[in-house]
Phi, psi and omega in degrees: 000311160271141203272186174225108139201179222300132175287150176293164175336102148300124172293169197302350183190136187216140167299130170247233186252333170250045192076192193320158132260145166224175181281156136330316168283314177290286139025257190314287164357279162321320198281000135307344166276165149256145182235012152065220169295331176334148174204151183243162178241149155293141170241126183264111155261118160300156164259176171332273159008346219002008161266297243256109143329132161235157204329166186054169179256152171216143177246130154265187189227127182248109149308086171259024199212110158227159182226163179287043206244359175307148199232067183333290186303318178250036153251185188230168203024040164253162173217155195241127169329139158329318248201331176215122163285163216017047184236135196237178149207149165349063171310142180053181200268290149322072191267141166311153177303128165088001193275307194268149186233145174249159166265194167310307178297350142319349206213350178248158183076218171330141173289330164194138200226184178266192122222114189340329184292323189266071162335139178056050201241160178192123224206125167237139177284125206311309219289300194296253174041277194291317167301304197252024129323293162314321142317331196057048188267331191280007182326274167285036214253305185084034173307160161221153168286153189232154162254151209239087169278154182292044195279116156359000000 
């Protein structure tokens, strides 16, 4: 079904089969972090074939850190699932800088978590960012900025 031959450069970070993949570079990055339960594991990416490597290390990331901090009622192009209460997900692909709205507990603990409220969500902390910016790590990264509100 797929043909076989060798995939171009896989970017720095992908959904793989057990959650993200990242490089080797982002990885070292991380492991610099803090990341509370989060753990990364080395991972073999295959080509079709599923034998034949391909080129570079990849790690997955076993998510172990979530936080509540998602703010439904003041972010935009979200909508709430069908199928789970208080569970929102994504319109499109992207949300815009300022699209996701956060409470405060964004900002204490782990460098980077889920947050159960948010489908498909994955949250790096301005710390985590700002490392691998430094790195030229975030090219394909697809970041947005969150506004970090104050709630009552």
């Amino acid at each position: 079904m797929y043909p076989n031959k060798k995939p171009q450069a896989l970017p720095e970070i992908f959904n793989g089969p057990y959650g993200p993949v990242v490089s080797r570079a982002v990885a070292n990055v991380l492991r610099e972090a803090e990341l509370g339960k989060t753990k990364i594991y080395p991972l073999n990416v295959c080509q079709h074939d599923r034998v034949t490597p391909v080129e570079g290390e990849y790690f997955t990331l076993a998510l172990g850190e979530q936080k509540t901090a998602f703010v439904p009622d003041r972010s935009n192009m979200v909508k709430p699932m069908g199928n789970k209460p208080d569970t929102w997900m994504k319109r499109g692909m992207k949300p815009k800088d300022f699209d996701i709205v956060v409470s405060g507990i964004a900002l204490e603990g782990p460098d980077l978590w889920v947050d159960p409220r948010l489908y498909w969500s994955l949250f790096f902390s301005a710390r985590l960012v700002k490392a691998l910016k430094a790195a030229k790590l975030t090219r394909r990264f697809g970041l947005s900025k969150c506004k970090v509100v104050s709630i009552h």
